[in-house]
Amino acid sequence: MESHKRVKVSELLKREPGAEVLAKGWVRTKRGNKNISFVALNDGSTVKNIQIVFDMNSFSEESLKEVSTGACIAVKGELTASLGSGQSVEIQAKEVTVLGPADPDSYPLQKKGHSMEFLREIGHLRPRTNTFGCVFRIRHAMSFAIHKFFNDKGFFNLHTPIITASDAEGAGAMFQVTTLDMTNPPKKEDGTIDYSQDFFGKSANLTVSGQLEGELGALAMGEIYTFGPTFRAENSNTPRHLSEFWMIEPEMAFYEIKDNMDLAEEFIKYLVKYALENCMDDLQFLNDMFDKELIERLRSVVNTEFVRLPYTQGVEILMNSGQKFEYPVSWGTDLQSEHERYLVEKHFMKPVILTDYPKDIKAFYMKQNDDGKTVRAMDILFPKIGEIIGGSQREESLEKLESRIDELKMDRETLWWYIETRKYGSAPHSGFGLGFERLLLFVTGMANIRDVIPFPRAPKNAEF
Ligand code: 4AD
Ligand code: MG
């Protein structure tokens, strides 16, 4: 009989009334009187609840005592047309089992309207709230859409290592991976730590980017993308930085900077459109509860052509803006989020792709322009977020790459394998990195990046 198998709420709400069904989930609310009880049941498959109706002629008060907010229950009953507004069907309960009670005196999610800060402290339970259910379902949908976008285009998903011995961005903010005894590490004669005795025989760290290995893939398979966790040990306590975040890094042979920009713009629009077409219940909830302009903003991005502008012109706009910035801006300075957002939100009022940054504020691998001052970089700046994508055409000339590595006093030795790709069959190529949580900030309208990843990692924060 069908009623032996649990049916998800998302599925029940689509069904015609009639059959006997079995639902399982967590009680959101219970209300009623001596004659009838209504339970709103949620199982996480959708933001919507299914209403369970208990006729109190068939159930004793005692038998429903443990059916309280937060409890997990299994209910068997008939799916019937609902007279109440807001749902087409409900379940007329025949049997109920409490799988896991939740003590009403201590269950932390009794009331609605907890602060986001409080919910971060109960990361183990916050997925049971409507808000986080919506966010994590959208997160899943975006992850799926990313793979679909690239797969449909014939890109290959390349798994790049999480533990590496190189610093891809040359930024030096890495988490070290070691099995050495921290209280008594082996030392060399000069007093420095002897990493040849460490697990990998050299100093190793968690990756800050899969790009360098991604380039190896592109220079063999043509078009690849990575989608994995990345780690940065910067002490940045901002609503836009995590110590552990997920990044999508496509890398393409034979792409010049313009092809790279075209792909990035198409990619973001595809993802936003996918969310609008597949996550409307969740988006509507977030729109109503947090951000009344969310859906409107998403639609506008899908339908707007992004501005493309050289850094030099962007800086001129900022300098002539008459705006007082916390960090003053001039040619050569790295742009802060306040500058990026001014360009996007106040000046152009749409996403901006900023190109050709000064080489001194960008990574060693970017293709050098003929002016000797700038590199073929591209950052995509978004409303509310600032930088959402960073990318570039890559330096394919062996000579120029090596001289840049030397100029920056980086170590040619640890990058020997990367350098060799410029020696053997080098090709023009480009790529970019999309911060997955930055994308989710935009798509969900959440204000803090710690609220779009299930278990955020940030300075002084590794609970759950
Ligand atoms: O600009 P980034 O550092 O570029 C790279 O890592 C390149 N290797 C990408 C490439 O060309 N393949 O980082 C790329 C993106 C940023 O635009 C931002 O969206 C995100 O990653 N990001 C972070 N997201 C959350 N927390 C952090 N600490 C982040 N740092 C970068
Ligand atoms: Mg960047």
CSV table of C-alpha atoms and ligand atoms in Angstrom, one decimal:
chain,number,residue,atom,x,y,z
A,1,MET,CA,0.0,0.0,0.0
A,2,GLU,CA,1.2,3.4,-0.9
A,3,SER,CA,0.8,4.8,2.6
A,4,HIS,CA,3.7,2.8,3.8
A,5,LYS,CA,6.1,5.0,1.9
A,6,ARG,CA,6.7,8.6,3.1
A,7,VAL,CA,5.7,11.2,0.6
A,8,LYS,CA,7.5,14.6,0.7
A,9,VAL,CA,5.5,17.7,1.4
A,10,SER,CA,6.5,19.3,-1.9
A,11,GLU,CA,5.0,16.3,-3.6
A,12,LEU,CA,1.9,16.1,-1.4
A,13,LEU,CA,1.0,19.7,-2.2
A,14,LYS,CA,0.9,18.9,-5.9
A,15,ARG,CA,-1.3,15.9,-5.5
A,16,GLU,CA,-5.1,15.6,-6.0
A,17,PRO,CA,-7.0,14.7,-2.8
A,18,GLY,CA,-8.1,11.2,-2.3
A,19,ALA,CA,-5.6,8.6,-1.3
A,20,GLU,CA,-4.2,7.7,2.1
A,21,VAL,CA,-0.7,9.1,2.6
A,22,LEU,CA,2.2,9.0,5.1
A,23,ALA,CA,4.0,12.2,5.9
A,24,LYS,CA,7.1,12.8,8.1
A,25,GLY,CA,8.5,16.0,9.3
A,26,TRP,CA,9.0,18.6,12.0
A,27,VAL,CA,6.1,20.4,13.7
A,28,ARG,CA,6.2,24.1,13.1
A,29,THR,CA,3.0,25.1,15.0
A,30,LYS,CA,0.1,23.5,16.7
A,31,ARG,CA,-3.2,25.3,17.4
A,32,GLY,CA,-6.8,24.3,18.0
A,33,ASN,CA,-9.4,23.6,20.6
A,34,LYS,CA,-11.2,20.7,22.4
A,35,ASN,CA,-12.7,19.5,19.1
A,36,ILE,CA,-10.0,19.9,16.6
A,37,SER,CA,-6.2,20.4,16.3
A,38,PHE,CA,-4.2,21.8,13.4
A,39,VAL,CA,-0.5,21.1,13.0
A,40,ALA,CA,1.7,22.8,10.4
A,41,LEU,CA,4.2,20.2,9.3
A,42,ASN,CA,7.4,21.0,7.4
A,43,ASP,CA,9.9,18.5,6.1
A,44,GLY,CA,12.4,20.8,4.4
A,45,SER,CA,11.4,19.8,0.9
A,46,THR,CA,9.7,23.1,0.4
A,47,VAL,CA,9.2,26.3,2.4
A,48,LYS,CA,5.5,25.4,2.5
A,49,ASN,CA,3.9,23.4,5.3
A,50,ILE,CA,1.3,20.8,5.0
A,51,GLN,CA,-1.6,21.1,7.4
A,52,ILE,CA,-2.5,18.1,9.5
A,53,VAL,CA,-6.0,18.0,11.0
A,54,PHE,CA,-6.7,16.0,14.1
A,55,ASP,CA,-10.3,15.3,14.9
A,56,MET,CA,-10.2,15.2,18.8
A,57,ASN,CA,-13.0,12.7,18.8
A,58,SER,CA,-10.4,10.2,17.5
A,59,PHE,CA,-7.3,11.4,19.4
A,60,SER,CA,-6.9,12.0,23.1
A,61,GLU,CA,-5.2,15.2,24.4
A,62,GLU,CA,-2.6,12.9,26.0
A,63,SER,CA,-1.7,11.2,22.7
A,64,LEU,CA,-1.0,14.6,21.1
A,65,LYS,CA,0.9,16.0,24.1
A,66,GLU,CA,4.3,15.4,22.5
A,67,VAL,CA,3.2,16.8,19.1
A,68,SER,CA,4.7,20.2,19.9
A,69,THR,CA,6.8,22.7,18.1
A,70,GLY,CA,10.1,21.2,17.0
A,71,ALA,CA,9.0,17.5,17.5
A,72,CYS,CA,9.5,15.1,14.6
A,73,ILE,CA,6.4,13.1,13.8
A,74,ALA,CA,5.1,10.6,11.3
A,75,VAL,CA,1.4,11.0,10.3
A,76,LYS,CA,-0.8,8.6,8.3
A,77,GLY,CA,-4.1,9.9,7.0
A,78,GLU,CA,-6.2,10.8,4.1
A,79,LEU,CA,-5.2,13.6,1.8
A,80,THR,CA,-8.3,15.8,1.5
A,81,ALA,CA,-9.2,19.1,-0.2
A,82,SER,CA,-8.5,21.9,2.2
A,83,LEU,CA,-11.1,24.5,3.1
A,84,GLY,CA,-8.6,26.8,4.7
A,85,SER,CA,-6.9,29.4,2.5
A,86,GLY,CA,-3.3,29.0,1.5
A,87,GLN,CA,-3.2,25.4,0.6
A,88,SER,CA,-5.2,23.1,-1.7
A,89,VAL,CA,-4.8,19.9,0.4
A,90,GLU,CA,-4.4,18.8,4.0
A,91,ILE,CA,-4.1,15.5,5.8
A,92,GLN,CA,-6.9,14.2,8.0
A,93,ALA,CA,-4.9,12.3,10.5
A,94,LYS,CA,-5.6,8.7,11.3
A,95,GLU,CA,-2.4,7.7,13.1
A,96,VAL,CA,0.4,9.7,14.6
A,97,THR,CA,3.8,8.6,15.9
A,98,VAL,CA,6.2,10.9,17.6
A,99,LEU,CA,9.6,9.9,16.3
A,100,GLY,CA,11.5,12.5,18.4
A,101,PRO,CA,9.9,14.8,20.9
A,102,ALA,CA,11.2,18.4,21.5
A,103,ASP,CA,10.8,19.7,25.0
A,104,PRO,CA,8.8,22.9,24.7
A,105,ASP,CA,10.7,24.4,27.7
A,106,SER,CA,14.1,24.3,26.0
A,107,TYR,CA,13.6,24.0,22.2
A,108,PRO,CA,15.3,27.2,21.0
A,109,LEU,CA,13.1,27.8,17.9
A,110,GLN,CA,9.8,28.4,19.7
A,111,LYS,CA,9.0,31.8,18.4
A,112,LYS,CA,9.3,33.3,15.1
A,113,GLY,CA,11.6,36.3,14.3
A,114,HIS,CA,14.9,35.3,15.9
A,115,SER,CA,17.8,37.5,15.0
A,116,MET,CA,20.3,36.3,12.4
A,117,GLU,CA,23.0,36.6,15.1
A,118,PHE,CA,21.1,34.3,17.4
A,119,LEU,CA,20.5,31.8,14.7
A,120,ARG,CA,24.2,31.7,13.9
A,121,GLU,CA,24.8,30.5,17.5
A,122,ILE,CA,22.4,27.6,16.8
A,123,GLY,CA,23.9,26.5,13.5
A,124,HIS,CA,22.8,22.9,14.2
A,125,LEU,CA,19.1,23.9,14.3
A,126,ARG,CA,18.9,26.9,12.0
A,127,PRO,CA,18.3,24.8,8.9
A,128,ARG,CA,14.9,24.1,10.4
A,129,THR,CA,13.8,27.7,10.0
A,130,ASN,CA,12.0,28.9,6.9
A,131,THR,CA,14.8,31.4,6.1
A,132,PHE,CA,17.6,28.9,6.1
A,133,GLY,CA,15.6,26.2,4.4
A,134,CYS,CA,15.1,28.7,1.5
A,135,VAL,CA,18.7,29.7,1.4
A,136,PHE,CA,20.1,26.2,1.4
A,137,ARG,CA,17.6,25.0,-1.2
A,138,ILE,CA,18.7,27.9,-3.4
A,139,ARG,CA,22.3,27.0,-2.7
A,140,HIS,CA,21.6,23.5,-3.9
A,141,ALA,CA,19.8,24.7,-7.0
A,142,MET,CA,22.7,27.1,-7.9
A,143,SER,CA,25.2,24.3,-7.4
A,144,PHE,CA,23.3,22.1,-9.8
A,145,ALA,CA,22.8,24.9,-12.3
A,146,ILE,CA,26.6,25.6,-12.3
A,147,HIS,CA,27.3,22.0,-13.3
A,148,LYS,CA,24.5,22.0,-15.9
A,149,PHE,CA,25.7,25.3,-17.5
A,150,PHE,CA,29.2,24.0,-18.0
A,151,ASN,CA,28.3,20.4,-18.9
A,152,ASP,CA,25.9,21.7,-21.6
A,153,LYS,CA,28.8,23.7,-23.0
A,154,GLY,CA,31.1,20.7,-23.1
A,155,PHE,CA,33.4,21.9,-20.3
A,156,PHE,CA,34.9,19.2,-18.1
A,157,ASN,CA,34.8,19.4,-14.3
A,158,LEU,CA,38.4,19.1,-13.1
A,159,HIS,CA,39.1,18.2,-9.5
A,160,THR,CA,42.0,20.2,-8.3
A,161,PRO,CA,43.8,19.5,-5.0
A,162,ILE,CA,42.8,20.9,-1.7
A,163,ILE,CA,46.2,20.4,-0.2
A,164,THR,CA,49.0,22.1,-2.2
A,165,ALA,CA,52.5,23.3,-1.8
A,166,SER,CA,52.0,26.5,-3.9
A,167,ASP,CA,50.4,29.8,-3.2
A,168,ALA,CA,48.3,30.4,-6.3
A,169,GLU,CA,47.4,34.0,-5.6
A,170,GLY,CA,50.8,35.0,-4.2
A,171,ALA,CA,48.9,36.6,-1.4
A,172,GLY,CA,50.4,34.6,1.5
A,173,ALA,CA,47.3,34.2,3.5
A,174,MET,CA,47.2,30.4,3.8
A,175,PHE,CA,46.4,27.7,6.4
A,176,GLN,CA,49.3,25.4,6.9
A,177,VAL,CA,48.8,21.7,6.8
A,178,THR,CA,51.4,19.8,8.9
A,179,THR,CA,51.8,16.7,11.1
A,180,LEU,CA,54.9,18.0,12.7
A,181,ASP,CA,54.9,18.2,16.5
A,182,MET,CA,54.0,21.9,17.1
A,183,THR,CA,55.6,21.9,20.5
A,184,ASN,CA,58.9,20.5,19.2
A,185,PRO,CA,59.3,20.8,15.4
A,186,PRO,CA,62.5,19.5,13.8
A,187,LYS,CA,64.9,22.3,13.0
A,188,LYS,CA,67.5,22.9,10.4
A,189,GLU,CA,71.0,24.2,11.3
A,190,ASP,CA,70.0,27.8,10.7
A,191,GLY,CA,67.1,27.4,13.2
A,192,THR,CA,64.2,27.3,10.7
A,193,ILE,CA,61.8,24.4,10.7
A,194,ASP,CA,62.8,21.4,8.7
A,195,TYR,CA,59.8,20.7,6.5
A,196,SER,CA,61.6,17.8,4.7
A,197,GLN,CA,60.6,15.8,7.8
A,198,ASP,CA,57.0,16.9,7.5
A,199,PHE,CA,54.2,14.6,6.1
A,200,PHE,CA,54.6,15.7,2.4
A,201,GLY,CA,58.4,16.3,2.7
A,202,LYS,CA,57.8,20.0,2.2
A,203,SER,CA,55.7,22.8,3.6
A,204,ALA,CA,52.0,22.4,2.5
A,205,ASN,CA,48.8,24.4,2.9
A,206,LEU,CA,45.1,24.4,2.1
A,207,THR,CA,44.5,25.8,-1.4
A,208,VAL,CA,43.6,29.4,-2.0
A,209,SER,CA,42.5,28.7,-5.6
A,210,GLY,CA,42.4,25.8,-8.0
A,211,GLN,CA,43.4,28.0,-10.9
A,212,LEU,CA,47.0,27.0,-11.5
A,213,GLU,CA,46.0,23.4,-11.8
A,214,GLY,CA,43.0,24.4,-13.7
A,215,GLU,CA,45.3,26.0,-16.3
A,216,LEU,CA,47.1,22.7,-16.7
A,217,GLY,CA,43.7,21.1,-17.5
A,218,ALA,CA,42.7,23.8,-20.0
A,219,LEU,CA,46.0,23.5,-21.8
A,220,ALA,CA,45.2,19.8,-22.3
A,221,MET,CA,41.4,19.5,-22.4
A,222,GLY,CA,40.4,22.9,-23.8
A,223,GLU,CA,37.7,24.0,-21.5
A,224,ILE,CA,37.5,22.9,-17.8
A,225,TYR,CA,36.0,24.2,-14.6
A,226,THR,CA,36.6,23.5,-11.0
A,227,PHE,CA,34.1,23.8,-8.2
A,228,GLY,CA,35.6,23.3,-4.8
A,229,PRO,CA,36.3,24.7,-1.3
A,230,THR,CA,39.1,27.3,-1.0
A,231,PHE,CA,40.7,28.6,2.1
A,232,ARG,CA,42.0,32.0,3.1
A,233,ALA,CA,43.6,32.8,6.4
A,234,GLU,CA,43.0,36.6,6.1
A,235,ASN,CA,41.8,38.2,9.2
A,236,SER,CA,38.8,39.8,7.4
A,237,ASN,CA,35.8,40.1,9.6
A,238,THR,CA,33.4,41.4,7.0
A,239,PRO,CA,29.9,40.4,5.8
A,240,ARG,CA,31.6,39.4,2.5
A,241,HIS,CA,34.6,37.3,3.6
A,242,LEU,CA,34.8,33.7,4.8
A,243,SER,CA,37.9,31.7,5.7
A,244,GLU,CA,36.4,28.7,3.9
A,245,PHE,CA,34.4,29.4,0.8
A,246,TRP,CA,33.5,27.7,-2.5
A,247,MET,CA,34.8,28.9,-5.8
A,248,ILE,CA,33.9,28.1,-9.4
A,249,GLU,CA,36.9,28.5,-11.7
A,250,PRO,CA,36.5,27.9,-15.4
A,251,GLU,CA,39.6,28.0,-17.4
A,252,MET,CA,39.6,28.0,-21.2
A,253,ALA,CA,42.3,27.6,-23.9
A,254,PHE,CA,42.1,29.9,-26.8
A,255,TYR,CA,40.0,32.5,-25.0
A,256,GLU,CA,41.1,36.1,-25.0
A,257,ILE,CA,39.9,38.6,-22.4
A,258,LYS,CA,36.8,39.5,-24.3
A,259,ASP,CA,35.7,35.9,-24.7
A,260,ASN,CA,36.3,35.5,-20.9
A,261,MET,CA,34.1,38.5,-20.2
A,262,ASP,CA,31.4,37.2,-22.5
A,263,LEU,CA,31.4,33.8,-20.8
A,264,ALA,CA,31.3,35.3,-17.3
A,265,GLU,CA,28.4,37.6,-18.1
A,266,GLU,CA,26.5,34.8,-19.7
A,267,PHE,CA,27.2,32.5,-16.8
A,268,ILE,CA,26.0,34.8,-14.1
A,269,LYS,CA,22.8,35.7,-16.0
A,270,TYR,CA,22.1,32.0,-16.6
A,271,LEU,CA,22.4,31.3,-12.9
A,272,VAL,CA,20.2,34.2,-11.8
A,273,LYS,CA,17.6,33.2,-14.5
A,274,TYR,CA,17.8,29.6,-13.3
A,275,ALA,CA,16.9,30.7,-9.8
A,276,LEU,CA,14.0,32.8,-11.0
A,277,GLU,CA,12.7,29.9,-13.0
A,278,ASN,CA,13.3,27.1,-10.4
A,279,CYS,CA,13.3,28.6,-6.9
A,280,MET,CA,10.3,31.0,-7.0
A,281,ASP,CA,8.7,29.8,-3.7
A,282,ASP,CA,11.9,30.3,-1.8
A,283,LEU,CA,12.8,33.7,-3.5
A,284,GLN,CA,9.3,34.9,-2.8
A,285,PHE,CA,9.6,34.1,0.9
A,286,LEU,CA,13.0,35.9,1.1
A,287,ASN,CA,11.6,38.8,-0.9
A,288,ASP,CA,8.7,39.2,1.4
A,289,MET,CA,10.6,38.7,4.7
A,290,PHE,CA,14.0,40.5,4.1
A,291,ASP,CA,14.4,42.3,0.9
A,292,LYS,CA,11.4,43.7,-1.0
A,293,GLU,CA,13.4,44.5,-4.1
A,294,LEU,CA,15.1,41.1,-4.4
A,295,ILE,CA,13.1,39.6,-7.2
A,296,GLU,CA,13.1,42.9,-9.1
A,297,ARG,CA,16.9,43.2,-8.7
A,298,LEU,CA,17.4,39.6,-10.0
A,299,ARG,CA,15.2,40.3,-13.0
A,300,SER,CA,17.0,43.5,-13.9
A,301,VAL,CA,20.4,41.7,-13.9
A,302,VAL,CA,19.2,39.1,-16.3
A,303,ASN,CA,18.0,41.8,-18.7
A,304,THR,CA,20.9,44.3,-18.5
A,305,GLU,CA,24.0,44.5,-20.4
A,306,PHE,CA,26.9,44.8,-18.0
A,307,VAL,CA,29.1,47.9,-18.3
A,308,ARG,CA,32.7,47.2,-19.5
A,309,LEU,CA,35.2,49.8,-18.4
A,310,PRO,CA,39.0,50.0,-17.9
A,311,TYR,CA,40.2,50.5,-14.3
A,312,THR,CA,41.8,53.8,-15.3
A,313,GLN,CA,38.4,55.2,-16.3
A,314,GLY,CA,36.7,53.8,-13.3
A,315,VAL,CA,39.2,55.5,-11.0
A,316,GLU,CA,38.6,58.8,-12.9
A,317,ILE,CA,34.9,58.5,-12.2
A,318,LEU,CA,35.6,57.9,-8.6
A,319,MET,CA,38.0,60.8,-8.2
A,320,ASN,CA,35.6,63.2,-10.0
A,321,SER,CA,32.6,61.9,-8.0
A,322,GLY,CA,32.9,64.4,-5.2
A,323,GLN,CA,32.1,61.5,-2.9
A,324,LYS,CA,33.9,61.2,0.4
A,325,PHE,CA,35.3,57.7,0.7
A,326,GLU,CA,36.7,56.1,3.8
A,327,TYR,CA,39.7,55.0,1.7
A,328,PRO,CA,40.9,57.7,-0.7
A,329,VAL,CA,41.3,56.5,-4.3
A,330,SER,CA,43.9,57.3,-6.9
A,331,TRP,CA,45.5,55.5,-9.9
A,332,GLY,CA,47.3,52.4,-8.5
A,333,THR,CA,45.2,51.8,-5.4
A,334,ASP,CA,43.3,48.6,-5.0
A,335,LEU,CA,39.5,49.3,-5.0
A,336,GLN,CA,37.6,48.9,-1.8
A,337,SER,CA,34.1,47.6,-1.7
A,338,GLU,CA,32.8,51.2,-1.1
A,339,HIS,CA,34.4,52.2,-4.4
A,340,GLU,CA,33.1,49.2,-6.3
A,341,ARG,CA,29.6,49.8,-5.0
A,342,TYR,CA,29.7,53.5,-5.9
A,343,LEU,CA,30.4,52.6,-9.5
A,344,VAL,CA,27.7,49.9,-9.6
A,345,GLU,CA,25.0,51.4,-7.4
A,346,LYS,CA,25.3,55.1,-7.8
A,347,HIS,CA,27.1,55.8,-11.1
A,348,PHE,CA,26.1,53.1,-13.6
A,349,MET,CA,23.2,51.5,-11.7
A,350,LYS,CA,24.1,48.1,-13.2
A,351,PRO,CA,26.8,45.5,-12.9
A,352,VAL,CA,30.3,46.6,-14.1
A,353,ILE,CA,33.2,44.6,-15.5
A,354,LEU,CA,36.3,46.5,-14.7
A,355,THR,CA,39.4,45.6,-16.8
A,356,ASP,CA,43.1,46.4,-17.2
A,357,TYR,CA,44.1,46.9,-13.6
A,358,PRO,CA,47.6,48.1,-12.6
A,359,LYS,CA,49.8,45.1,-12.6
A,360,ASP,CA,51.1,45.8,-9.0
A,361,ILE,CA,47.7,45.1,-7.4
A,362,LYS,CA,47.1,41.9,-9.3
A,363,ALA,CA,48.5,38.3,-9.3
A,364,PHE,CA,51.7,37.3,-11.1
A,365,TYR,CA,49.9,35.1,-13.8
A,366,MET,CA,47.9,37.9,-15.5
A,367,LYS,CA,48.8,38.8,-19.1
A,368,GLN,CA,50.7,42.0,-19.3
A,369,ASN,CA,49.5,44.7,-21.5
A,370,ASP,CA,51.8,46.5,-23.9
A,371,ASP,CA,51.7,49.7,-21.8
A,372,GLY,CA,54.0,48.0,-19.3
A,373,LYS,CA,51.7,49.2,-16.4
A,374,THR,CA,48.5,47.2,-16.6
A,375,VAL,CA,47.4,43.6,-16.9
A,376,ARG,CA,44.5,42.0,-18.7
A,377,ALA,CA,42.4,41.5,-15.6
A,378,MET,CA,38.7,41.6,-15.3
A,379,ASP,CA,36.7,41.9,-12.1
A,380,ILE,CA,32.9,41.8,-12.1
A,381,LEU,CA,31.3,44.2,-9.6
A,382,PHE,CA,27.7,43.7,-8.4
A,383,PRO,CA,25.1,45.7,-6.6
A,384,LYS,CA,25.2,45.1,-2.8
A,385,ILE,CA,28.2,42.8,-3.2
A,386,GLY,CA,31.1,44.6,-4.9
A,387,GLU,CA,33.5,42.0,-6.4
A,388,ILE,CA,31.7,38.8,-7.3
A,389,ILE,CA,34.1,37.5,-10.0
A,390,GLY,CA,37.8,38.0,-10.4
A,391,GLY,CA,39.6,36.8,-13.5
A,392,SER,CA,42.0,37.5,-16.3
A,393,GLN,CA,43.7,36.4,-19.5
A,394,ARG,CA,46.8,34.5,-18.5
A,395,GLU,CA,50.4,35.3,-19.4
A,396,GLU,CA,51.2,32.7,-22.0
A,397,SER,CA,54.8,33.9,-22.8
A,398,LEU,CA,57.4,32.0,-20.9
A,399,GLU,CA,59.8,34.9,-20.9
A,400,LYS,CA,57.3,37.4,-19.5
A,401,LEU,CA,55.9,35.0,-16.9
A,402,GLU,CA,59.4,34.2,-15.6
A,403,SER,CA,60.4,37.8,-15.4
A,404,ARG,CA,57.2,38.7,-13.5
A,405,ILE,CA,57.8,35.8,-11.0
A,406,ASP,CA,61.4,37.1,-10.5
A,407,GLU,CA,60.2,40.7,-10.1
A,408,LEU,CA,57.8,39.6,-7.4
A,409,LYS,CA,60.6,37.6,-5.7
A,410,MET,CA,58.5,34.5,-6.0
A,411,ASP,CA,60.0,31.0,-6.1
A,412,ARG,CA,60.4,29.6,-9.6
A,413,GLU,CA,61.3,26.2,-8.1
A,414,THR,CA,57.9,25.5,-6.5
A,415,LEU,CA,56.1,26.6,-9.7
A,416,TRP,CA,58.3,24.6,-12.1
A,417,TRP,CA,55.3,22.6,-13.4
A,418,TYR,CA,53.2,25.7,-14.1
A,419,ILE,CA,56.1,27.4,-15.9
A,420,GLU,CA,56.7,24.3,-18.1
A,421,THR,CA,53.2,24.7,-19.7
A,422,ARG,CA,54.6,27.9,-21.2
A,423,LYS,CA,57.6,26.0,-22.5
A,424,TYR,CA,55.7,23.2,-24.2
A,425,GLY,CA,52.7,24.0,-26.4
A,426,SER,CA,51.7,27.3,-24.7
A,427,ALA,CA,48.5,28.9,-25.9
A,428,PRO,CA,46.4,32.0,-25.2
A,429,HIS,CA,44.0,31.2,-22.4
A,430,SER,CA,41.8,32.8,-19.8
A,431,GLY,CA,39.7,32.1,-16.8
A,432,PHE,CA,37.9,33.5,-13.8
A,433,GLY,CA,36.7,32.7,-10.3
A,434,LEU,CA,33.2,33.2,-9.0
A,435,GLY,CA,32.8,33.2,-5.3
A,436,PHE,CA,29.9,30.9,-4.7
A,437,GLU,CA,28.8,32.5,-1.5
A,438,ARG,CA,29.0,36.0,-3.0
A,439,LEU,CA,26.7,34.7,-5.8
A,440,LEU,CA,24.4,33.4,-3.1
A,441,LEU,CA,24.4,36.7,-1.3
A,442,PHE,CA,23.2,38.3,-4.4
A,443,VAL,CA,20.6,35.7,-5.3
A,444,THR,CA,19.1,35.3,-1.8
A,445,GLY,CA,19.4,39.0,-0.7
A,446,MET,CA,21.0,37.9,2.6
A,447,ALA,CA,23.1,40.6,4.1
A,448,ASN,CA,25.9,38.5,5.7
A,449,ILE,CA,27.9,35.8,3.9
A,450,ARG,CA,27.8,33.7,7.1
A,451,ASP,CA,24.1,33.2,6.4
A,452,VAL,CA,24.5,31.6,2.9
A,453,ILE,CA,26.8,28.7,3.9
A,454,PRO,CA,25.5,26.0,6.2
A,455,PHE,CA,28.5,26.1,8.6
A,456,PRO,CA,30.5,29.2,8.2
A,457,ARG,CA,34.3,29.4,9.0
A,458,ALA,CA,35.6,32.8,10.0
A,459,PRO,CA,38.2,34.1,12.3
A,460,LYS,CA,37.6,32.7,15.8
A,461,ASN,CA,34.7,30.7,14.5
A,462,ALA,CA,34.7,27.0,13.7
A,463,GLU,CA,31.7,25.7,15.7
A,464,PHE,CA,29.6,22.9,14.3
B,1,4AD,O1,39.7,37.4,-6.9
B,1,4AD,P1,40.1,36.1,-6.3
B,1,4AD,O2,41.1,36.1,-5.2
B,1,4AD,O3,40.7,35.3,-7.6
B,1,4AD,C1,41.2,34.1,-7.7
B,1,4AD,O4,41.3,33.4,-6.7
B,1,4AD,C2,41.6,33.6,-9.0
B,1,4AD,N1,42.5,32.5,-8.9
B,1,4AD,C3,40.3,33.3,-9.8
B,1,4AD,C4,40.6,32.9,-11.2
B,1,4AD,O5,40.9,33.7,-12.1
B,1,4AD,N2,40.5,31.6,-11.5
B,1,4AD,O6,38.8,35.3,-5.9
B,1,4AD,C5,37.8,35.0,-6.8
B,1,4AD,C6,36.4,35.3,-6.2
B,1,4AD,C7,36.2,36.7,-5.8
B,1,4AD,O7,35.8,37.5,-6.8
B,1,4AD,C8,35.2,36.6,-4.7
B,1,4AD,O8,33.9,36.4,-5.3
B,1,4AD,C9,35.5,35.2,-4.1
B,1,4AD,O9,36.3,34.5,-5.0
B,1,4AD,N3,36.3,35.4,-2.8
B,1,4AD,C10,35.8,35.2,-1.6
B,1,4AD,N4,34.5,34.8,-1.2
B,1,4AD,C11,34.3,34.7,0.2
B,1,4AD,N5,35.3,34.9,1.1
B,1,4AD,C12,36.6,35.3,0.7
B,1,4AD,N6,37.5,35.4,1.7
B,1,4AD,C13,36.8,35.4,-0.7
B,1,4AD,N7,37.9,35.8,-1.4
B,1,4AD,C14,37.6,35.8,-2.7
B,2,MG,MG,39.9,39.4,-6.6
